[in-house]
Coordinates of C-alpha atoms (C1' of nucleotides) in Angstrom, one line a residue:
Chain X
M1 CA 75.8 106.8 121.7
S2 CA 77.8 104.6 120.3
L3 CA 81.1 105.1 119.5
R4 CA 83.7 105.4 122.5
I5 CA 87.1 106.0 122.4
S6 CA 89.6 105.6 124.7
I7 CA 94.1 105.8 123.6
A8 CA 96.3 104.6 125.9
T9 CA 99.3 107.0 124.6
G10 CA 101.7 104.3 127.4
S11 CA 101.5 102.7 125.4
S12 CA 103.9 101.9 122.0
V13 CA 100.8 101.2 119.0
P14 CA 100.3 104.6 117.3
I15 CA 96.9 107.1 119.3
Y16 CA 96.6 106.2 114.5
R17 CA 96.6 103.0 114.9
Q18 CA 94.8 103.1 118.0
I19 CA 91.3 105.1 117.0
A20 CA 91.5 102.7 114.0
E21 CA 91.5 99.6 115.0
Q22 CA 88.7 100.8 117.8
I23 CA 86.5 101.2 114.3
R24 CA 87.4 98.5 112.9
V25 CA 85.7 96.5 116.0
S26 CA 83.1 98.2 116.5
I27 CA 82.1 97.9 112.8
A28 CA 82.8 94.3 112.7
T29 CA 80.8 93.8 116.1
G30 CA 78.4 95.2 115.2
R31 CA 78.3 98.9 117.7
L32 CA 78.5 101.0 113.8
E33 CA 76.7 99.9 111.3
V34 CA 76.5 100.9 107.8
G35 CA 75.2 104.4 106.8
D36 CA 76.2 105.7 110.2
Q37 CA 78.3 108.7 110.8
L38 CA 81.4 109.0 112.5
P39 CA 82.4 112.3 114.7
S40 CA 83.9 114.7 113.1
V41 CA 87.6 114.9 113.1
R42 CA 88.4 118.6 115.4
S43 CA 85.1 117.2 117.4
L44 CA 86.7 113.6 117.7
A45 CA 90.5 114.9 118.3
E46 CA 89.4 117.9 121.3
N47 CA 87.4 115.1 123.2
L48 CA 90.6 113.0 123.1
V49 CA 92.6 116.4 123.6
I50 CA 95.0 115.4 121.1
N51 CA 95.6 117.0 117.4
P52 CA 92.9 116.8 114.9
N53 CA 96.0 115.9 112.5
T54 CA 96.4 112.3 114.3
V55 CA 91.9 111.4 113.7
A56 CA 92.3 112.3 110.8
R57 CA 95.2 110.3 109.7
A58 CA 92.6 107.5 111.5
Y59 CA 90.1 107.9 109.5
G60 CA 92.2 108.0 106.5
D61 CA 92.9 105.0 106.0
L62 CA 89.9 104.0 107.6
V63 CA 89.2 105.7 104.0
K64 CA 91.8 104.8 102.0
E65 CA 90.9 100.6 102.5
G66 CA 87.8 101.3 102.2
T67 CA 85.7 100.7 105.6
L68 CA 84.4 104.7 105.5
E69 CA 83.8 107.1 103.9
S70 CA 84.2 111.0 103.8
R71 CA 81.8 113.3 102.1
H72 CA 83.3 116.0 102.0
G73 CA 82.5 118.6 103.6
R74 CA 79.8 117.0 105.7
G75 CA 82.1 114.2 107.5
A76 CA 81.9 111.1 107.8
F77 CA 80.3 107.9 107.4
V78 CA 80.8 104.0 107.4
A79 CA 80.8 102.3 104.5
R80 CA 80.7 98.7 104.6
K81 CA 81.9 95.4 106.0
S82 CA 83.9 94.1 104.8
T83 CA 87.3 94.5 104.1
G84 CA 88.1 93.0 100.6
L85 CA 91.0 91.4 101.2
T86 CA 91.5 88.1 99.9
R87 CA 91.9 85.1 102.8
T88 CA 95.7 84.6 102.1
E89 CA 96.3 88.3 102.9
R90 CA 93.7 88.6 106.2
M91 CA 96.3 84.9 107.2
R92 CA 99.6 86.9 106.8
R93 CA 97.7 90.0 108.3
L94 CA 96.2 87.7 110.8
R95 CA 100.5 86.2 111.7
P96 CA 101.5 88.1 113.6
S97 CA 99.2 89.6 116.5
L98 CA 98.5 85.6 117.0
E99 CA 102.7 84.7 117.1
A100 CA 102.7 88.2 119.5
F101 CA 100.2 86.4 121.5
L102 CA 101.6 82.4 121.3
N103 CA 104.8 84.0 122.5
E104 CA 104.0 85.6 125.4
A105 CA 101.6 82.9 127.3
I106 CA 104.8 80.1 126.6
S107 CA 106.8 82.7 128.0
L108 CA 104.6 83.1 130.3
E109 CA 104.8 79.9 131.0
F110 CA 101.1 78.6 130.7
S111 CA 100.1 75.8 129.5
D112 CA 97.3 74.5 125.5
E113 CA 95.1 73.8 128.0
E114 CA 95.4 77.4 129.7
I115 CA 95.8 79.4 126.8
R116 CA 92.6 77.9 124.9
S117 CA 90.6 78.6 128.4
E118 CA 91.5 82.6 127.8
L119 CA 90.3 83.2 124.5
E120 CA 87.5 81.0 125.3
K121 CA 86.4 83.2 128.1
E122 CA 88.3 86.7 125.8
L123 CA 86.2 85.8 123.4
K124 CA 82.7 85.3 124.8
K125 CA 83.9 89.3 126.7
T126 CA 84.1 90.8 122.8
R127 CA 80.8 88.8 121.5
R128 CA 79.4 89.8 124.0
G129 CA 79.0 93.5 123.5
E130 CA 77.7 92.9 119.4
E131 CA 74.2 93.2 121.3
K132 CA 73.6 96.1 122.8
H133 CA 74.0 98.4 119.8
G134 CA 71.3 102.1 119.3
Chain O
M1 CA 123.2 73.5 120.2
S2 CA 120.0 73.6 122.0
L3 CA 119.3 77.6 121.4
R4 CA 117.9 78.1 118.0
I5 CA 116.4 82.1 117.4
S6 CA 114.8 83.0 113.9
I7 CA 113.9 86.6 113.4
A8 CA 111.1 88.3 111.0
T9 CA 112.3 91.4 109.9
G10 CA 109.2 92.2 108.4
S11 CA 107.6 92.0 111.5
S12 CA 107.2 95.8 113.8
V13 CA 109.0 94.3 117.2
P14 CA 112.7 95.3 117.3
I15 CA 115.3 93.3 116.3
Y16 CA 116.3 92.9 119.8
R17 CA 113.5 92.8 121.2
Q18 CA 112.1 89.0 118.7
I19 CA 115.8 87.8 120.2
A20 CA 114.9 88.3 123.8
E21 CA 111.9 87.1 123.5
Q22 CA 112.9 84.3 121.8
I23 CA 116.0 83.2 124.5
R24 CA 113.2 84.2 127.7
V25 CA 110.7 81.5 126.0
S26 CA 114.2 79.2 125.5
I27 CA 114.7 79.2 129.5
A28 CA 110.4 78.9 129.8
T29 CA 110.2 76.3 128.4
G30 CA 113.9 74.2 129.4
R31 CA 115.0 74.0 125.8
L32 CA 118.5 76.8 128.0
E33 CA 119.1 76.1 131.3
V34 CA 120.4 77.9 135.1
G35 CA 123.8 78.1 134.1
D36 CA 124.1 77.3 130.6
Q37 CA 126.0 80.1 128.2
L38 CA 124.5 81.7 125.4
P39 CA 126.1 81.9 121.9
S40 CA 129.2 84.7 121.9
V41 CA 127.4 88.3 120.7
R42 CA 129.6 88.7 117.4
S43 CA 129.0 84.6 116.3
L44 CA 125.4 84.3 117.1
A45 CA 125.2 88.0 115.2
E46 CA 127.5 87.4 112.3
N47 CA 124.8 83.7 112.0
L48 CA 121.6 86.2 111.6
V49 CA 123.2 88.5 109.3
I50 CA 122.5 91.3 111.6
N51 CA 124.9 93.8 113.5
P52 CA 126.5 93.0 116.6
N53 CA 124.5 96.0 118.3
T54 CA 121.3 94.7 118.1
V55 CA 122.3 91.2 119.7
A56 CA 124.4 93.2 122.4
R57 CA 121.5 95.4 123.1
A58 CA 119.5 92.2 123.7
Y59 CA 121.4 90.2 126.1
G60 CA 122.3 94.3 127.5
D61 CA 118.6 94.1 128.2
L62 CA 118.2 90.1 129.3
V63 CA 121.2 90.5 132.2
K64 CA 119.4 94.5 133.6
E65 CA 116.0 92.6 134.4
G66 CA 118.2 89.7 135.7
T67 CA 117.1 86.7 133.5
L68 CA 121.4 86.1 131.9
E69 CA 124.6 86.4 133.6
S70 CA 127.7 88.5 132.0
R71 CA 130.5 86.5 133.3
H72 CA 133.1 89.5 132.5
G73 CA 135.8 88.7 129.6
R74 CA 133.6 84.7 129.7
G75 CA 130.3 85.3 128.5
A76 CA 127.0 85.4 128.9
F77 CA 125.1 82.5 131.0
V78 CA 121.0 82.1 132.0
A79 CA 120.6 83.5 136.0
R80 CA 117.9 82.2 136.7
K81 CA 115.4 79.9 135.8
S82 CA 111.4 81.2 135.6
T83 CA 109.7 83.6 135.9
G84 CA 108.3 83.8 139.3
L85 CA 105.0 85.2 139.3
T86 CA 101.8 84.9 140.7
R87 CA 98.7 83.4 138.9
T88 CA 97.5 86.7 138.5
E89 CA 100.0 89.1 137.3
R90 CA 100.7 86.7 134.7
M91 CA 97.7 87.4 133.6
R92 CA 97.2 90.5 133.7
R93 CA 100.7 90.2 131.2
L94 CA 99.1 88.0 129.1
R95 CA 96.0 90.1 128.5
P96 CA 96.9 92.9 126.0
S97 CA 98.5 90.5 123.4
L98 CA 95.8 88.3 124.0
E99 CA 93.0 91.5 123.5
A100 CA 95.2 92.1 120.4
F101 CA 95.1 89.6 119.0
L102 CA 91.3 89.1 119.9
N103 CA 90.9 93.1 117.9
E104 CA 92.3 91.6 115.9
A105 CA 91.0 88.8 114.3
I106 CA 87.9 89.9 114.8
S107 CA 88.6 93.0 112.6
L108 CA 89.3 90.5 109.3
E109 CA 86.2 89.1 110.0
F110 CA 87.4 85.7 111.6
S111 CA 84.8 83.5 112.9
D112 CA 85.4 82.1 116.7
E113 CA 85.3 78.9 114.9
E114 CA 88.8 79.8 112.4
I115 CA 90.6 82.3 115.5
R116 CA 90.6 78.6 117.2
S117 CA 91.7 76.3 114.8
E118 CA 94.7 78.9 113.5
L119 CA 95.2 78.8 117.5
E120 CA 95.9 74.8 117.0
K121 CA 97.4 75.3 113.9
E122 CA 99.7 77.3 115.8
L123 CA 100.3 76.3 118.6
K124 CA 100.8 72.5 116.9
K125 CA 103.9 74.2 115.2
T126 CA 105.1 76.3 118.0
R127 CA 105.8 73.5 120.5
R128 CA 107.2 71.4 117.9
G129 CA 110.6 72.5 118.1
E130 CA 110.9 71.7 121.9
E131 CA 110.9 68.3 122.3
K132 CA 114.2 68.3 123.7
H133 CA 113.8 68.1 126.6
G134 CA 110.6 67.4 128.3
Chain N
M1 CA 119.8 104.2 89.4
S2 CA 115.4 102.2 88.9
L3 CA 113.5 104.5 90.3
R4 CA 113.1 107.6 88.0
I5 CA 110.0 109.4 90.2
S6 CA 108.8 112.4 88.9
I7 CA 106.1 114.3 90.6
A8 CA 103.3 117.4 88.5
T9 CA 102.9 119.8 91.5
G10 CA 100.0 121.5 89.9
S11 CA 98.0 118.5 89.9
S12 CA 94.6 117.7 91.7
V13 CA 95.9 114.6 93.2
P14 CA 98.7 115.0 95.8
I15 CA 102.0 114.5 96.4
Y16 CA 102.7 111.3 97.8
R17 CA 99.5 109.3 96.3
Q18 CA 101.7 110.1 93.0
I19 CA 104.7 108.5 94.0
A20 CA 102.4 105.8 95.4
E21 CA 101.3 105.5 92.5
Q22 CA 104.2 105.3 90.2
I23 CA 106.1 102.7 92.8
R24 CA 103.5 101.0 92.4
V25 CA 103.4 100.9 88.9
S26 CA 107.3 100.2 88.7
I27 CA 107.1 97.2 90.8
A28 CA 104.3 95.7 88.1
T29 CA 106.0 96.9 84.9
G30 CA 109.6 95.4 87.0
R31 CA 111.7 97.8 87.0
L32 CA 111.7 97.1 90.7
E33 CA 111.9 93.9 91.8
V34 CA 111.2 91.5 95.4
G35 CA 113.8 93.3 97.0
D36 CA 115.2 96.1 96.0
Q37 CA 116.1 99.3 98.3
L38 CA 113.8 102.1 97.7
P39 CA 115.6 106.0 97.8
S40 CA 115.4 107.0 101.7
V41 CA 113.5 109.2 102.6
R42 CA 114.7 112.0 103.3
S43 CA 116.6 111.9 100.3
L44 CA 113.9 111.5 97.9
A45 CA 112.8 114.5 99.4
E46 CA 115.7 116.6 98.8
N47 CA 115.4 115.3 95.3
L48 CA 111.3 116.0 94.6
V49 CA 112.0 119.5 97.0
I50 CA 108.9 118.4 99.4
N51 CA 108.6 117.7 102.8
P52 CA 110.0 114.5 104.3
N53 CA 107.0 113.5 106.4
T54 CA 104.9 113.4 102.3
V55 CA 107.5 111.1 101.0
A56 CA 106.9 108.7 104.2
R57 CA 103.7 108.8 104.4
A58 CA 104.0 107.4 101.1
Y59 CA 105.8 104.8 101.7
G60 CA 103.9 104.7 104.6
D61 CA 101.1 103.9 102.9
L62 CA 102.6 101.8 100.8
V63 CA 103.9 99.4 103.7
K64 CA 100.2 99.2 104.9
E65 CA 99.2 97.8 101.9
G66 CA 101.7 95.3 102.1
T67 CA 103.9 96.6 99.0
L68 CA 106.9 97.7 100.7
E69 CA 108.9 96.2 104.1
S70 CA 109.7 99.5 105.9
R71 CA 113.4 97.8 107.8
H72 CA 113.5 100.1 111.0
G73 CA 117.0 102.0 110.3
R74 CA 118.2 100.0 107.2
G75 CA 115.4 101.6 105.0
A76 CA 112.2 100.4 103.2
F77 CA 112.7 97.6 100.7
V78 CA 109.9 96.3 97.4
A79 CA 108.5 93.8 99.5
R80 CA 106.3 91.3 96.5
K81 CA 105.1 92.0 93.7
S82 CA 100.8 90.5 94.4
T83 CA 97.9 92.6 96.0
G84 CA 96.3 90.8 98.2
L85 CA 93.1 92.7 97.2
T86 CA 89.4 89.9 96.0
R87 CA 88.9 90.2 93.1
T88 CA 86.6 92.2 93.0
E89 CA 87.9 94.5 95.4
R90 CA 90.7 94.7 92.9
M91 CA 88.0 95.6 90.1
R92 CA 85.1 97.7 92.8
R93 CA 88.6 99.2 93.4
L94 CA 88.9 99.7 89.3
R95 CA 85.9 101.2 88.2
P96 CA 86.5 105.2 88.8
S97 CA 89.1 105.7 87.2
L98 CA 87.5 103.9 84.0
E99 CA 84.3 105.6 84.7
A100 CA 86.1 109.2 84.9
F101 CA 88.3 107.7 81.7
L102 CA 84.5 107.4 79.4
N103 CA 83.5 110.6 80.1
E104 CA 86.2 112.4 79.5
A105 CA 86.5 110.4 76.2
I106 CA 82.8 110.6 75.6
S107 CA 82.0 114.6 76.1
L108 CA 85.3 114.9 74.3
E109 CA 83.4 112.9 71.1
F110 CA 85.8 110.1 70.4
S111 CA 84.2 106.8 69.6
D112 CA 84.2 103.9 70.8
E113 CA 86.7 102.6 67.7
E114 CA 88.8 106.0 68.6
I115 CA 88.8 105.1 72.4
R116 CA 89.9 101.1 71.0
S117 CA 92.9 101.9 69.3
E118 CA 93.5 105.3 72.0
L119 CA 93.8 101.9 75.0
E120 CA 95.7 99.7 72.3
K121 CA 98.8 103.1 72.0
E122 CA 98.8 103.5 75.6
L123 CA 98.6 100.3 76.6
K124 CA 102.5 99.6 74.4
K125 CA 103.7 102.3 75.8
T126 CA 103.4 101.5 79.2
R127 CA 103.7 97.9 78.8
R128 CA 107.7 98.5 76.7
G129 CA 109.0 99.7 80.3
E130 CA 108.8 96.4 81.5
E131 CA 111.6 95.0 79.7
K132 CA 114.5 97.7 80.5
H133 CA 114.9 97.1 83.6
G134 CA 118.6 96.6 85.4
Chain J
M1 CA 62.5 113.7 79.8
S2 CA 66.5 114.1 78.3
L3 CA 68.5 115.2 81.5
R4 CA 69.0 112.5 83.4
I5 CA 72.5 112.9 86.2
S6 CA 73.4 110.3 88.4
I7 CA 75.9 111.0 91.2
A8 CA 78.5 109.0 93.0
T9 CA 78.6 110.2 96.2
G10 CA 81.6 107.7 97.1
S11 CA 83.4 109.7 95.3
S12 CA 86.6 111.9 95.2
V13 CA 85.5 113.7 92.3
P14 CA 83.2 116.3 93.7
I15 CA 80.0 117.2 92.9
Y16 CA 79.4 119.6 91.5
R17 CA 81.5 118.4 89.2
Q18 CA 80.0 115.5 88.3
I19 CA 77.4 117.5 87.3
A20 CA 78.4 119.3 85.5
E21 CA 80.4 117.1 83.3
Q22 CA 77.3 114.8 82.9
I23 CA 75.3 117.8 82.0
R24 CA 78.6 118.0 78.9
V25 CA 78.6 114.7 78.2
S26 CA 74.5 114.5 77.7
I27 CA 75.6 117.8 74.8
A28 CA 78.1 115.9 72.9
T29 CA 75.7 113.0 73.0
G30 CA 73.1 115.0 71.4
R31 CA 70.7 113.6 74.4
L32 CA 70.9 117.3 75.1
E33 CA 70.1 120.1 72.0
V34 CA 71.0 123.5 71.8
G35 CA 68.3 125.5 73.1
D36 CA 67.4 122.8 75.4
Q37 CA 65.7 124.0 79.2
L38 CA 67.7 122.4 81.9
P39 CA 65.3 121.8 85.1
S40 CA 66.1 124.8 88.3
V41 CA 68.7 124.4 90.3
R42 CA 66.0 124.1 93.5
S43 CA 64.1 121.2 91.3
L44 CA 67.6 119.2 90.4
A45 CA 68.7 119.2 94.4
E46 CA 65.5 118.2 95.5
N47 CA 65.9 114.6 92.8
L48 CA 69.6 114.5 93.4
V49 CA 69.0 115.3 97.9
I50 CA 71.7 117.7 97.6
N51 CA 71.9 121.0 98.2
P52 CA 71.0 123.6 95.8
N53 CA 74.6 125.3 96.1
T54 CA 75.8 122.2 94.8
V55 CA 73.6 122.6 91.9
A56 CA 74.4 126.0 91.0
R57 CA 77.9 126.4 91.7
A58 CA 77.7 123.4 88.7
Y59 CA 75.7 125.6 86.4
G60 CA 77.5 128.7 87.2
D61 CA 81.1 126.8 85.8
L62 CA 78.8 126.1 82.5
V63 CA 77.6 128.9 82.0
K64 CA 81.8 130.8 82.6
E65 CA 82.3 128.3 80.3
G66 CA 80.2 129.0 78.0
T67 CA 78.4 125.7 77.0
L68 CA 75.1 127.2 79.5
E69 CA 73.4 130.6 79.0
S70 CA 71.4 131.7 82.1
R71 CA 68.5 134.0 81.0
H72 CA 67.3 135.6 84.4
G73 CA 63.5 134.5 85.9
R74 CA 63.4 131.9 83.0
G75 CA 66.3 129.1 83.8
A76 CA 69.3 127.7 82.2
F77 CA 69.3 126.3 78.2
V78 CA 71.9 124.8 76.2
A79 CA 73.6 127.4 74.7
R80 CA 76.2 125.5 72.4
K81 CA 76.8 122.0 70.8
S82 CA 79.5 120.4 70.7
T83 CA 83.3 121.2 71.8
G84 CA 85.1 122.7 69.1
L85 CA 88.0 121.4 69.5
T86 CA 90.8 120.1 67.5
R87 CA 92.3 116.1 66.8
T88 CA 95.5 117.4 68.5
E89 CA 94.0 120.0 71.0
R90 CA 90.8 116.7 71.9
M91 CA 93.7 113.7 72.2
R92 CA 96.1 115.8 75.3
R93 CA 93.2 116.8 77.1
L94 CA 92.0 112.5 77.0
R95 CA 95.9 111.2 78.3
P96 CA 95.3 112.2 81.8
S97 CA 92.2 110.2 82.7
L98 CA 94.3 106.9 79.8
E99 CA 97.7 107.2 81.8
A100 CA 95.5 107.3 85.1
F101 CA 93.3 104.8 84.1
L102 CA 96.3 102.5 82.8
N103 CA 98.5 103.0 85.8
E104 CA 95.7 101.8 88.1
A105 CA 95.1 98.3 86.6
I106 CA 98.9 97.9 85.8
S107 CA 99.1 98.3 89.0
L108 CA 96.1 96.4 90.4
E109 CA 97.6 93.6 88.1
F110 CA 94.7 93.2 85.6
S111 CA 95.6 91.7 82.0
D112 CA 96.6 93.5 79.3
E113 CA 93.4 91.2 78.4
E114 CA 91.2 92.1 81.4
I115 CA 91.3 95.6 80.7
R116 CA 90.5 96.0 76.7
S117 CA 88.0 93.5 78.3
E118 CA 86.5 96.2 80.9
L119 CA 86.8 98.5 79.0
E120 CA 84.0 96.7 76.4
K121 CA 81.7 96.3 79.6
E122 CA 81.6 99.5 80.8
L123 CA 81.6 101.5 76.8
K124 CA 78.6 99.1 76.9
K125 CA 76.8 101.0 79.8
T126 CA 78.1 103.8 79.0
R127 CA 76.4 103.8 75.4
R128 CA 73.5 102.3 76.4
G129 CA 71.4 105.6 77.5
E130 CA 72.3 107.4 74.4
E131 CA 69.6 105.6 72.0
K132 CA 67.0 108.3 71.5
H133 CA 68.7 110.5 68.7
G134 CA 70.5 108.1 67.0
Chain B
dG1 C1' 80.5 124.2 109.9
dT2 C1' 83.1 120.1 106.6
dG3 C1' 87.3 116.9 105.4
dG4 C1' 92.7 116.7 102.9
dT5 C1' 96.4 118.4 102.0
dC6 C1' 100.9 120.1 102.9
dT7 C1' 105.8 121.5 105.3
dA8 C1' 108.3 122.8 109.2
dG9 C1' 110.4 121.3 113.3
dA10 C1' 110.2 118.0 117.2
dC11 C1' 111.4 113.8 119.2
dC12 C1' 111.2 108.6 119.6
dA13 C1' 113.5 104.0 118.5
dC14 C1' 116.3 101.1 115.6
dG15 C1' 121.2 99.9 113.7
Chain S
dG1 C1' 123.0 107.1 109.3
dT2 C1' 117.2 104.6 109.2
dG3 C1' 112.0 105.3 109.4
dG4 C1' 107.3 106.4 112.6
dT5 C1' 104.8 109.6 115.7
dC6 C1' 102.7 113.7 116.3
dT7 C1' 102.2 118.6 117.0
dA8 C1' 101.2 123.3 115.4
dG9 C1' 99.4 125.3 111.4
dA10 C1' 98.4 127.3 107.1
dC11 C1' 95.5 126.5 102.9
dC12 C1' 92.0 124.6 99.9
dA13 C1' 88.2 122.8 98.6
dC14 C1' 83.1 120.7 99.4
dC15 C1' 78.5 121.9 101.2

DNA sequence: GTGGTCTAGACCACG
DNA sequence: GTGGTCTAGACCACC
């Protein structure tokens, strides 16, 4: 099984967004490939012990943005890797989390050098997951 | 004036938290020092063109966590200098926003090089406002 | 009042999409301008005699795509005109409705010249709405 | 072979309707003539790599509306030539898909000129397949 | 079996 | 008052 989703019930970020984001990352890092089938709405909902509507919402959002393709009666599939957004738009979407991260780092009194080094460590850790798919 | 607060109305993070966070940053970076008085709830609310309740909520949270001290009838004052956390604790607190940032960047298909470069740009922009207290 | 939304309950296109699309068109044609406030979720739901969740879904989609900006506790506002999509992506999204239209026209035995003329008529009618805002 | 059907698996319009619509178009444009036999449900399903039930549903709908005639044990045949609708009725039927197309185009910020040019391109592409029966 | 939509109603957070 | 999320359950369409 190449998709493993975990939800943090305590988090302030809504469950459906957690799911969508983890699927997006799985695709961007290659753990999920174009054409791969996703677990059915109901089965994933059962696994995560949440309401099917919540999973459906996540899938629906990904379908709307073109990341997934849903074939009625058959299931949901990875449609493509690319986002279809302009560079400006991608930037605009990245900004909030970048600012949040930097604000947090600075208020925690991390130096520029420490921030860079933490970023590199996390980057290496994240990219490492791209190699093992299958 | 040593306090400069800006609010992003479009952001998903609530205004009262943006204010509280920026006050924390100002203290952590030395722009605000122990004993400094903060603007009154009403004047700050007027400046930012927001509801006084919102400012009051931010101040209240900071008082509750011990960052500010409220002297009845006189105003709010900076109570302590820094977070005083162990390095591992500071790391633990930083992790979530770093991961959120990286996940967002990767799912938006930014390359490692782009991520570094955006971080540097934002870092420069953020640090620029802190030159007053060395 | 510069926003008038009508829903076709018999249509196969879901209500929340009808609402979102009408708002998008209102913005693209200038009937709604950047900064304009939209009716509250609850009031619009009451007017249309549908469930508030359905309106919320439409607004939420528009917020996610960056068309609207929602200020918590204050309401929803028009955020911008531009879509932020690449030309390729805009093309990709246009194709289905163009193909559907042409298939329909051809199966109804309209000639090329008739198709062009009908398009021009409808185009004129639609663009005419752009002049009266306010 | 005078019937060529292609299905768009990603489309929101169900496969059985895509098939039915394309058969209608083939008849309206003369590619299929009264009395022509259609491929068997099984063979068409095999060609398109879909469920035979789906093809059966499409044929069934066309039989019900009188476009096809099903001769038990022998197959399905084209039953009549054209729609036989008045001009206003044909117009009335065309309107919805034209409006949907224009709304989509406008909300995607295509200019009038772009809309015309895309229509021409698609028109040329669509008509190209019809040369066999002049 | 699959996904898609809608309702009703609850609860939370923000201002 | 505002919007945001989630649940429960219903109904539909497709395959």
